[in-house]
PDB file of C-alpha atoms and ligand atoms in Angstrom:
ATOM      1  CA  MET B   1     -29.157   0.839 -11.608  1.00  0.00           C
ATOM      2  CA  THR B   2     -29.412   0.551 -15.051  1.00  0.00           C
ATOM      3  CA  THR B   3     -27.964   2.471 -17.729  1.00  0.00           C
ATOM      4  CA  VAL B   4     -25.230   4.788 -16.379  1.00  0.00           C
ATOM      5  CA  GLN B   5     -24.628   6.992 -18.697  1.00  0.00           C
ATOM      6  CA  THR B   6     -21.424   9.751 -18.048  1.00  0.00           C
ATOM      7  CA  ASN B   7     -20.986  12.649 -20.752  1.00  0.00           C
ATOM      8  CA  HIS B   8     -18.432  15.090 -20.612  1.00  0.00           C
ATOM      9  CA  GLY B   9     -19.696  16.565 -24.161  1.00  0.00           C
ATOM     10  CA  HIS B  10     -16.247  16.038 -25.550  1.00  0.00           C
ATOM     11  CA  VAL B  11     -17.236  14.724 -28.899  1.00  0.00           C
ATOM     12  CA  ARG B  12     -13.469  13.772 -29.526  1.00  0.00           C
ATOM     13  CA  GLU B  13     -13.208  12.009 -26.723  1.00  0.00           C
ATOM     14  CA  PRO B  14     -13.800   8.058 -26.691  1.00  0.00           C
ATOM     15  CA  GLN B  15     -16.643   6.776 -25.128  1.00  0.00           C
ATOM     16  CA  ALA B  16     -16.865   3.908 -23.106  1.00  0.00           C
ATOM     17  CA  LEU B  17     -19.250   0.874 -22.994  1.00  0.00           C
ATOM     18  CA  LEU B  18     -18.972  -1.404 -20.285  1.00  0.00           C
ATOM     19  CA  LEU B  19     -20.926  -5.089 -20.221  1.00  0.00           C
ATOM     20  CA  HIS B  20     -20.983  -7.000 -17.062  1.00  0.00           C
ATOM     21  CA  GLY B  21     -20.508 -10.289 -16.429  1.00  0.00           C
ATOM     22  CA  PHE B  22     -23.355 -12.746 -15.357  1.00  0.00           C
ATOM     23  CA  PRO B  23     -25.064 -13.337 -13.207  1.00  0.00           C
ATOM     24  CA  PHE B  24     -24.189  -9.436 -12.199  1.00  0.00           C
ATOM     25  CA  ASN B  25     -25.332  -5.712 -13.644  1.00  0.00           C
ATOM     26  CA  ALA B  26     -24.477  -3.077 -14.326  1.00  0.00           C
ATOM     27  CA  ALA B  27     -23.389  -1.796 -10.347  1.00  0.00           C
ATOM     28  CA  MET B  28     -20.385  -3.990 -10.631  1.00  0.00           C
ATOM     29  CA  TRP B  29     -18.340  -1.530 -13.070  1.00  0.00           C
ATOM     30  CA  ARG B  30     -18.876   1.223 -10.136  1.00  0.00           C
ATOM     31  CA  GLU B  31     -15.174   1.903  -8.905  1.00  0.00           C
ATOM     32  CA  GLN B  32     -14.180   2.114 -13.376  1.00  0.00           C
ATOM     33  CA  ILE B  33     -17.413   4.135 -13.957  1.00  0.00           C
ATOM     34  CA  ASP B  34     -16.482   6.818 -10.931  1.00  0.00           C
ATOM     35  CA  PHE B  35     -12.796   6.533 -12.315  1.00  0.00           C
ATOM     36  CA  LEU B  36     -13.271   7.061 -16.173  1.00  0.00           C
ATOM     37  CA  ASP B  37     -15.908   9.583 -14.994  1.00  0.00           C
ATOM     38  CA  ALA B  38     -12.872  11.687 -13.237  1.00  0.00           C
ATOM     39  CA  ARG B  39     -10.553  11.487 -16.390  1.00  0.00           C
ATOM     40  CA  GLY B  40     -13.522  13.125 -18.557  1.00  0.00           C
ATOM     41  CA  VAL B  41     -14.134   9.839 -20.410  1.00  0.00           C
ATOM     42  CA  PRO B  42     -17.715   9.440 -21.174  1.00  0.00           C
ATOM     43  CA  VAL B  43     -18.976   6.007 -19.793  1.00  0.00           C
ATOM     44  CA  LEU B  44     -22.172   3.386 -20.964  1.00  0.00           C
ATOM     45  CA  ALA B  45     -22.872   0.858 -18.494  1.00  0.00           C
ATOM     46  CA  PRO B  46     -25.993  -0.743 -19.173  1.00  0.00           C
ATOM     47  CA  ASP B  47     -27.475  -3.954 -17.211  1.00  0.00           C
ATOM     48  CA  LEU B  48     -27.691  -6.664 -19.986  1.00  0.00           C
ATOM     49  CA  ARG B  49     -31.138  -8.222 -21.191  1.00  0.00           C
ATOM     50  CA  GLY B  50     -32.876 -10.081 -18.189  1.00  0.00           C
ATOM     51  CA  LEU B  51     -30.187  -8.446 -15.768  1.00  0.00           C
ATOM     52  CA  GLY B  52     -30.273  -5.805 -13.129  1.00  0.00           C
ATOM     53  CA  GLU B  53     -33.489  -3.720 -13.539  1.00  0.00           C
ATOM     54  CA  ASN B  54     -33.653  -5.046 -17.259  1.00  0.00           C
ATOM     55  CA  ARG B  55     -36.326  -7.390 -17.078  1.00  0.00           C
ATOM     56  CA  PHE B  56     -36.923  -9.594 -19.697  1.00  0.00           C
ATOM     57  CA  ASP B  57     -39.849 -12.062 -19.637  1.00  0.00           C
ATOM     58  CA  GLY B  58     -38.461 -14.538 -22.468  1.00  0.00           C
ATOM     59  CA  GLU B  59     -36.986 -17.721 -22.237  1.00  0.00           C
ATOM     60  CA  VAL B  60     -33.854 -16.893 -24.087  1.00  0.00           C
ATOM     61  CA  ALA B  61     -31.711 -14.308 -24.029  1.00  0.00           C
ATOM     62  CA  THR B  62     -29.245 -14.708 -26.673  1.00  0.00           C
ATOM     63  CA  MET B  63     -25.615 -12.700 -27.324  1.00  0.00           C
ATOM     64  CA  ASP B  64     -26.844 -11.439 -30.561  1.00  0.00           C
ATOM     65  CA  ASP B  65     -29.984  -9.821 -29.040  1.00  0.00           C
ATOM     66  CA  MET B  66     -28.072  -8.529 -26.204  1.00  0.00           C
ATOM     67  CA  ALA B  67     -25.189  -7.051 -28.783  1.00  0.00           C
ATOM     68  CA  ARG B  68     -28.382  -5.167 -31.131  1.00  0.00           C
ATOM     69  CA  ASP B  69     -29.881  -4.227 -27.386  1.00  0.00           C
ATOM     70  CA  VAL B  70     -26.289  -2.416 -27.321  1.00  0.00           C
ATOM     71  CA  ALA B  71     -26.497  -1.196 -30.535  1.00  0.00           C
ATOM     72  CA  ALA B  72     -30.184   0.231 -30.047  1.00  0.00           C
ATOM     73  CA  LEU B  73     -28.507   1.868 -26.613  1.00  0.00           C
ATOM     74  CA  LEU B  74     -25.633   3.503 -28.723  1.00  0.00           C
ATOM     75  CA  ASP B  75     -28.039   4.720 -31.015  1.00  0.00           C
ATOM     76  CA  GLU B  76     -30.477   6.185 -28.487  1.00  0.00           C
ATOM     77  CA  PHE B  77     -27.282   8.136 -27.206  1.00  0.00           C
ATOM     78  CA  ALA B  78     -26.328   9.464 -30.536  1.00  0.00           C
ATOM     79  CA  VAL B  79     -23.022   7.460 -29.958  1.00  0.00           C
ATOM     80  CA  ASP B  80     -21.609   6.414 -33.172  1.00  0.00           C
ATOM     81  CA  ARG B  81     -18.330   4.189 -31.978  1.00  0.00           C
ATOM     82  CA  ALA B  82     -17.086   3.258 -28.594  1.00  0.00           C
ATOM     83  CA  ILE B  83     -14.487   1.285 -27.018  1.00  0.00           C
ATOM     84  CA  ILE B  84     -16.306  -1.890 -25.944  1.00  0.00           C
ATOM     85  CA  CYS B  85     -15.148  -3.615 -22.705  1.00  0.00           C
ATOM     86  CA  GLY B  86     -16.733  -6.524 -21.521  1.00  0.00           C
ATOM     87  CA  LEU B  87     -16.597  -9.279 -18.867  1.00  0.00           C
ATOM     88  CA  SER B  88     -16.992 -13.085 -18.893  1.00  0.00           C
ATOM     89  CA  MET B  89     -20.603 -12.865 -20.570  1.00  0.00           C
ATOM     90  CA  GLY B  90     -20.141  -9.369 -21.375  1.00  0.00           C
ATOM     91  CA  CYS B  91     -17.108 -10.634 -23.871  1.00  0.00           C
ATOM     92  CA  TYR B  92     -19.645 -13.080 -25.899  1.00  0.00           C
ATOM     93  CA  VAL B  93     -21.613  -9.903 -26.036  1.00  0.00           C
ATOM     94  CA  ALA B  94     -18.513  -7.392 -27.054  1.00  0.00           C
ATOM     95  CA  PHE B  95     -17.674 -10.365 -29.582  1.00  0.00           C
ATOM     96  CA  GLU B  96     -21.218 -10.697 -31.308  1.00  0.00           C
ATOM     97  CA  PHE B  97     -21.254  -6.652 -30.894  1.00  0.00           C
ATOM     98  CA  VAL B  98     -17.831  -6.492 -33.124  1.00  0.00           C
ATOM     99  CA  ARG B  99     -19.255  -9.311 -35.587  1.00  0.00           C
ATOM    100  CA  LEU B 100     -22.377  -7.532 -35.940  1.00  0.00           C
ATOM    101  CA  PHE B 101     -21.006  -3.634 -36.158  1.00  0.00           C
ATOM    102  CA  PRO B 102     -17.082  -3.611 -36.693  1.00  0.00           C
ATOM    103  CA  SER B 103     -17.456  -0.209 -37.544  1.00  0.00           C
ATOM    104  CA  ARG B 104     -18.796   0.927 -34.264  1.00  0.00           C
ATOM    105  CA  VAL B 105     -15.966  -0.492 -32.245  1.00  0.00           C
ATOM    106  CA  ASP B 106     -12.905   1.763 -31.292  1.00  0.00           C
ATOM    107  CA  ALA B 107     -11.096  -0.502 -29.524  1.00  0.00           C
ATOM    108  CA  LEU B 108     -11.809  -4.198 -27.189  1.00  0.00           C
ATOM    109  CA  ILE B 109     -11.012  -4.882 -23.575  1.00  0.00           C
ATOM    110  CA  LEU B 110     -11.683  -8.366 -23.053  1.00  0.00           C
ATOM    111  CA  CYS B 111     -11.889  -9.430 -19.541  1.00  0.00           C
ATOM    112  CA  GLY B 112     -11.927 -13.142 -18.271  1.00  0.00           C
ATOM    113  CA  PRO B 113     -12.797 -13.826 -22.010  1.00  0.00           C
ATOM    114  CA  ARG B 114     -13.685 -17.268 -23.596  1.00  0.00           C
ATOM    115  CA  ALA B 115     -13.425 -18.129 -27.400  1.00  0.00           C
ATOM    116  CA  GLN B 116     -15.029 -21.675 -27.557  1.00  0.00           C
ATOM    117  CA  GLY B 117     -18.423 -21.896 -28.101  1.00  0.00           C
ATOM    118  CA  PRO B 118     -19.998 -24.615 -25.736  1.00  0.00           C
ATOM    119  CA  ASP B 119     -20.062 -28.660 -26.250  1.00  0.00           C
ATOM    120  CA  ALA B 120     -23.041 -30.843 -24.797  1.00  0.00           C
ATOM    121  CA  ALA B 121     -21.893 -30.946 -21.674  1.00  0.00           C
ATOM    122  CA  GLU B 122     -21.710 -27.395 -21.032  1.00  0.00           C
ATOM    123  CA  ARG B 123     -25.026 -26.855 -22.923  1.00  0.00           C
ATOM    124  CA  ARG B 124     -26.764 -29.445 -20.078  1.00  0.00           C
ATOM    125  CA  SER B 125     -24.922 -27.995 -17.251  1.00  0.00           C
ATOM    126  CA  ARG B 126     -26.612 -24.340 -18.193  1.00  0.00           C
ATOM    127  CA  GLU B 127     -29.927 -25.566 -19.105  1.00  0.00           C
ATOM    128  CA  GLU B 128     -29.602 -27.245 -15.558  1.00  0.00           C
ATOM    129  CA  GLN B 129     -28.748 -24.068 -13.816  1.00  0.00           C
ATOM    130  CA  ALA B 130     -31.285 -22.702 -15.870  1.00  0.00           C
ATOM    131  CA  ARG B 131     -34.252 -25.153 -14.316  1.00  0.00           C
ATOM    132  CA  ARG B 132     -32.528 -24.904 -10.858  1.00  0.00           C
ATOM    133  CA  ALA B 133     -32.388 -20.652 -10.598  1.00  0.00           C
ATOM    134  CA  LEU B 134     -36.366 -20.844 -12.018  1.00  0.00           C
ATOM    135  CA  VAL B 135     -36.921 -23.765  -8.789  1.00  0.00           C
ATOM    136  CA  GLU B 136     -34.596 -22.400  -6.199  1.00  0.00           C
ATOM    137  CA  GLY B 137     -34.027 -19.080  -6.790  1.00  0.00           C
ATOM    138  CA  MET B 138     -30.336 -17.525  -6.627  1.00  0.00           C
ATOM    139  CA  ASP B 139     -29.752 -19.086  -3.686  1.00  0.00           C
ATOM    140  CA  PHE B 140     -27.452 -21.561  -5.299  1.00  0.00           C
ATOM    141  CA  ALA B 141     -25.708 -19.576  -7.125  1.00  0.00           C
ATOM    142  CA  LEU B 142     -23.916 -18.231  -4.073  1.00  0.00           C
ATOM    143  CA  GLU B 143     -21.691 -21.054  -3.780  1.00  0.00           C
ATOM    144  CA  SER B 144     -19.584 -20.536  -6.856  1.00  0.00           C
ATOM    145  CA  ILE B 145     -18.465 -17.171  -4.941  1.00  0.00           C
ATOM    146  CA  SER B 146     -16.293 -19.415  -2.787  1.00  0.00           C
ATOM    147  CA  THR B 147     -15.178 -22.079  -4.896  1.00  0.00           C
ATOM    148  CA  LYS B 148     -14.350 -20.198  -8.138  1.00  0.00           C
ATOM    149  CA  LEU B 149     -15.326 -16.594  -8.641  1.00  0.00           C
ATOM    150  CA  LEU B 150     -13.132 -14.557  -6.148  1.00  0.00           C
ATOM    151  CA  ALA B 151      -9.639 -14.386  -5.039  1.00  0.00           C
ATOM    152  CA  GLU B 152      -8.376 -16.276  -1.896  1.00  0.00           C
ATOM    153  CA  GLN B 153      -7.038 -12.510  -0.928  1.00  0.00           C
ATOM    154  CA  THR B 154     -10.596 -11.027  -2.042  1.00  0.00           C
ATOM    155  CA  LEU B 155     -12.585 -13.938   0.556  1.00  0.00           C
ATOM    156  CA  THR B 156     -10.458 -13.609   3.201  1.00  0.00           C
ATOM    157  CA  GLN B 157      -9.549  -9.281   3.393  1.00  0.00           C
ATOM    158  CA  LYS B 158     -12.285  -7.681   1.489  1.00  0.00           C
ATOM    159  CA  PRO B 159     -15.783  -8.667   3.294  1.00  0.00           C
ATOM    160  CA  ASP B 160     -17.287  -5.261   1.292  1.00  0.00           C
ATOM    161  CA  VAL B 161     -16.481  -7.142  -2.155  1.00  0.00           C
ATOM    162  CA  VAL B 162     -17.914 -10.267  -1.170  1.00  0.00           C
ATOM    163  CA  LYS B 163     -21.003  -9.236   0.084  1.00  0.00           C
ATOM    164  CA  ARG B 164     -21.641  -6.876  -2.739  1.00  0.00           C
ATOM    165  CA  VAL B 165     -21.350  -9.818  -5.149  1.00  0.00           C
ATOM    166  CA  ARG B 166     -23.440 -11.678  -3.096  1.00  0.00           C
ATOM    167  CA  GLU B 167     -25.650  -9.367  -3.205  1.00  0.00           C
ATOM    168  CA  MET B 168     -25.680  -8.451  -6.633  1.00  0.00           C
ATOM    169  CA  VAL B 169     -26.485 -12.376  -7.322  1.00  0.00           C
ATOM    170  CA  LEU B 170     -29.102 -12.091  -4.883  1.00  0.00           C
ATOM    171  CA  SER B 171     -30.962  -9.364  -6.436  1.00  0.00           C
ATOM    172  CA  THR B 172     -31.085 -11.135  -9.779  1.00  0.00           C
ATOM    173  CA  ASP B 173     -34.327 -11.966 -11.014  1.00  0.00           C
ATOM    174  CA  PRO B 174     -34.417 -15.823 -12.158  1.00  0.00           C
ATOM    175  CA  ARG B 175     -36.150 -15.767 -15.201  1.00  0.00           C
ATOM    176  CA  GLY B 176     -33.194 -13.483 -16.351  1.00  0.00           C
ATOM    177  CA  ALA B 177     -30.659 -15.538 -15.152  1.00  0.00           C
ATOM    178  CA  ALA B 178     -32.476 -18.412 -16.593  1.00  0.00           C
ATOM    179  CA  ALA B 179     -32.755 -16.617 -19.964  1.00  0.00           C
ATOM    180  CA  ALA B 180     -29.189 -15.656 -19.997  1.00  0.00           C
ATOM    181  CA  GLN B 181     -27.821 -19.074 -18.744  1.00  0.00           C
ATOM    182  CA  ARG B 182     -30.328 -20.081 -22.306  1.00  0.00           C
ATOM    183  CA  GLY B 183     -28.481 -17.457 -24.563  1.00  0.00           C
ATOM    184  CA  MET B 184     -25.088 -18.923 -23.506  1.00  0.00           C
ATOM    185  CA  ALA B 185     -25.902 -22.399 -24.009  1.00  0.00           C
ATOM    186  CA  VAL B 186     -26.341 -21.548 -27.782  1.00  0.00           C
ATOM    187  CA  ARG B 187     -23.763 -18.829 -28.321  1.00  0.00           C
ATOM    188  CA  ARG B 188     -21.531 -19.287 -31.299  1.00  0.00           C
ATOM    189  CA  ASP B 189     -18.117 -20.335 -31.190  1.00  0.00           C
ATOM    190  CA  TYR B 190     -16.242 -17.116 -31.489  1.00  0.00           C
ATOM    191  CA  ALA B 191     -12.815 -18.700 -31.928  1.00  0.00           C
ATOM    192  CA  ASP B 192     -12.488 -18.436 -36.027  1.00  0.00           C
ATOM    193  CA  ASP B 193     -14.311 -14.405 -35.541  1.00  0.00           C
ATOM    194  CA  LEU B 194     -11.358 -13.460 -33.453  1.00  0.00           C
ATOM    195  CA  LEU B 195      -9.252 -13.850 -36.614  1.00  0.00           C
ATOM    196  CA  HIS B 196     -11.232 -10.805 -38.197  1.00  0.00           C
ATOM    197  CA  ILE B 197     -11.066  -8.301 -35.516  1.00  0.00           C
ATOM    198  CA  GLU B 198      -9.165  -5.001 -36.399  1.00  0.00           C
ATOM    199  CA  VAL B 199      -8.948  -2.717 -33.854  1.00  0.00           C
ATOM    200  CA  PRO B 200      -6.583  -2.239 -30.850  1.00  0.00           C
ATOM    201  CA  THR B 201      -7.502  -5.331 -28.103  1.00  0.00           C
ATOM    202  CA  LEU B 202      -6.486  -5.693 -24.695  1.00  0.00           C
ATOM    203  CA  ILE B 203      -7.133  -8.641 -22.220  1.00  0.00           C
ATOM    204  CA  ILE B 204      -7.143  -8.894 -18.667  1.00  0.00           C
ATOM    205  CA  ALA B 205      -7.061 -11.751 -16.595  1.00  0.00           C
ATOM    206  CA  GLY B 206      -7.257 -12.400 -13.383  1.00  0.00           C
ATOM    207  CA  ARG B 207      -4.407 -14.767 -11.964  1.00  0.00           C
ATOM    208  CA  GLU B 208      -6.769 -16.520  -9.625  1.00  0.00           C
ATOM    209  CA  ASP B 209      -9.848 -16.648 -11.762  1.00  0.00           C
ATOM    210  CA  GLY B 210     -10.978 -20.172 -11.733  1.00  0.00           C
ATOM    211  CA  VAL B 211     -14.184 -19.396 -14.120  1.00  0.00           C
ATOM    212  CA  ARG B 212     -12.189 -18.025 -17.064  1.00  0.00           C
ATOM    213  CA  THR B 213      -8.241 -18.261 -16.611  1.00  0.00           C
ATOM    214  CA  PRO B 214      -5.508 -16.542 -17.955  1.00  0.00           C
ATOM    215  CA  GLU B 215      -4.736 -19.602 -20.499  1.00  0.00           C
ATOM    216  CA  ASP B 216      -8.653 -18.698 -21.639  1.00  0.00           C
ATOM    217  CA  GLY B 217      -7.264 -15.324 -22.567  1.00  0.00           C
ATOM    218  CA  GLU B 218      -4.173 -16.840 -23.865  1.00  0.00           C
ATOM    219  CA  PHE B 219      -5.797 -18.523 -26.397  1.00  0.00           C
ATOM    220  CA  VAL B 220      -7.977 -15.263 -27.340  1.00  0.00           C
ATOM    221  CA  ARG B 221      -5.152 -12.958 -28.084  1.00  0.00           C
ATOM    222  CA  ARG B 222      -2.999 -15.534 -29.698  1.00  0.00           C
ATOM    223  CA  ARG B 223      -6.051 -15.144 -32.494  1.00  0.00           C
ATOM    224  CA  ILE B 224      -6.311 -11.514 -32.516  1.00  0.00           C
ATOM    225  CA  ARG B 225      -3.634  -9.507 -33.903  1.00  0.00           C
ATOM    226  CA  GLY B 226      -1.819  -7.010 -32.030  1.00  0.00           C
ATOM    227  CA  ALA B 227      -3.684  -8.398 -28.664  1.00  0.00           C
ATOM    228  CA  LYS B 228      -1.721  -8.127 -25.598  1.00  0.00           C
ATOM    229  CA  GLN B 229      -3.007  -9.745 -22.055  1.00  0.00           C
ATOM    230  CA  VAL B 230      -1.995  -8.528 -18.750  1.00  0.00           C
ATOM    231  CA  VAL B 231      -3.075 -10.681 -15.778  1.00  0.00           C
ATOM    232  CA  ILE B 232      -3.567  -9.054 -12.529  1.00  0.00           C
ATOM    233  CA  GLU B 233      -2.255 -11.099  -9.320  1.00  0.00           C
ATOM    234  CA  TYR B 234      -4.498 -11.507  -6.513  1.00  0.00           C
ATOM    235  CA  ALA B 235      -7.603 -11.403  -8.775  1.00  0.00           C
ATOM    236  CA  GLY B 236     -10.020 -13.795  -9.655  1.00  0.00           C
ATOM    237  CA  HIS B 237     -13.081 -13.704 -12.097  1.00  0.00           C
ATOM    238  CA  LEU B 238     -14.250 -10.209 -10.890  1.00  0.00           C
ATOM    239  CA  MET B 239     -10.843  -8.372 -11.060  1.00  0.00           C
ATOM    240  CA  ASN B 240     -12.182  -5.152 -11.612  1.00  0.00           C
ATOM    241  CA  MET B 241     -13.811  -5.144  -8.077  1.00  0.00           C
ATOM    242  CA  GLU B 242     -11.233  -7.128  -6.322  1.00  0.00           C
ATOM    243  CA  GLN B 243      -8.122  -5.200  -7.519  1.00  0.00           C
ATOM    244  CA  PRO B 244     -10.110  -1.752  -8.801  1.00  0.00           C
ATOM    245  CA  GLU B 245      -6.954   0.142  -8.404  1.00  0.00           C
ATOM    246  CA  VAL B 246      -4.602  -2.085 -10.921  1.00  0.00           C
ATOM    247  CA  PHE B 247      -7.584  -2.653 -12.905  1.00  0.00           C
ATOM    248  CA  ASN B 248      -7.936   0.829 -13.428  1.00  0.00           C
ATOM    249  CA  ARG B 249      -4.490   1.633 -13.904  1.00  0.00           C
ATOM    250  CA  VAL B 250      -4.412  -0.744 -16.761  1.00  0.00           C
ATOM    251  CA  LEU B 251      -8.010   0.417 -18.042  1.00  0.00           C
ATOM    252  CA  ALA B 252      -6.883   3.770 -18.509  1.00  0.00           C
ATOM    253  CA  ASP B 253      -3.138   3.211 -19.576  1.00  0.00           C
ATOM    254  CA  PHE B 254      -4.993   1.375 -22.684  1.00  0.00           C
ATOM    255  CA  ILE B 255      -6.721   3.891 -23.156  1.00  0.00           C
ATOM    256  CA  ARG B 256      -4.284   6.519 -23.241  1.00  0.00           C
ATOM    257  CA  THR B 257      -2.289   4.340 -25.654  1.00  0.00           C
ATOM    258  CA  ILE B 258      -5.387   4.316 -28.388  1.00  0.00           C
ATOM    259  CA  LYS B 259      -6.803   7.981 -27.525  1.00  0.00           C
ATOM    260  CA  HIS B 260      -4.648   9.337 -30.051  1.00  0.00           C
ATOM    261  CA  GLU B 261      -5.600   7.022 -32.881  1.00  0.00           C
ATOM    262  CA  VAL B 262      -9.369   7.166 -31.614  1.00  0.00           C
ATOM    263  CA  SER B 263      -9.511  11.360 -32.062  1.00  0.00           C
ATOM    264  CA  GLN B 264      -7.947  11.119 -35.330  1.00  0.00           C
ATOM    265  CA  ALA B 265     -10.242   8.602 -36.422  1.00  0.00           C
ATOM    266  CA  ARG B 266     -13.275  11.051 -35.057  1.00  0.00           C
ATOM    267  CA  PRO B 267     -14.816  13.884 -37.658  1.00  0.00           C
TER     268      PRO B 267
HETATM  269  C1  MLT Q 301     -20.161 -14.630 -16.339  1.00  0.00           C
HETATM  270  O1  MLT Q 301     -19.233 -13.984 -15.645  1.00  0.00           O
HETATM  271  O2  MLT Q 301     -19.953 -13.760 -17.018  1.00  0.00           O
HETATM  272  C2  MLT Q 301     -20.412 -16.093 -16.605  1.00  0.00           C
HETATM  273  O3  MLT Q 301     -19.184 -16.836 -15.990  1.00  0.00           O
HETATM  274  C3  MLT Q 301     -19.924 -16.594 -18.231  1.00  0.00           C
HETATM  275  C4  MLT Q 301     -20.370 -17.648 -18.301  1.00  0.00           C
HETATM  276  O4  MLT Q 301     -20.988 -18.491 -17.491  1.00  0.00           O
HETATM  277  O5  MLT Q 301     -20.397 -18.359 -19.307  1.00  0.00           O
END
């Protein structure tokens, strides 16, 4: 999957833009693309630089580069503004996007976000992961599926989800994974940027997320005026794949609350 686009020609409908996490691709949003599409909400879901089918040969893919790619994609589809929904690395890209192009954001949905920048230990660890991806391929990254990524219920009762996650990790190009790791290693500390965000914001956390905890989400919530956080039970880091019905309901409720505002703001 590269860029998924659905379009109902409803120019006054809000447009959703879905930004995936690492080391995944736009296919992680399958249930949300179908759900929003069925409700007449146009969706764009790109593979970010170096991931999925978006091949990239450079050594570093920064969050800033990815945000500018996203802006170019919106231009290509003649979309002025969108509701930006990111998951984990997708949240870093969303933070960059709203900083660089605030007038193009109708609202933010931040799934498993973290605002703080990397310290020296994190930078070293990311460089090591980048090196391992290049030397060993992506197999080593599978370990985190059972240790950190997915909730207990997903691991024991949802083999299809586990299989999809494994397949996404293994299909990731190691060069792209290394470039994204190095990009995340040099990302900004977004904590102060959050104080300037002025759009409706929803944070979604997985109760059992071992990568980005609900406390990370709470840190973000406190810094964005008016933001709300919803914690999904029996979900880990990939909460949208693990509990798609609950996740989609939360998504639809939020979009409904901001829809009127968004329609009014459109020409
Ligand atoms: C992700 O899911 O995008 C990653 O956990 C982000 C990160 O490594 O910080």
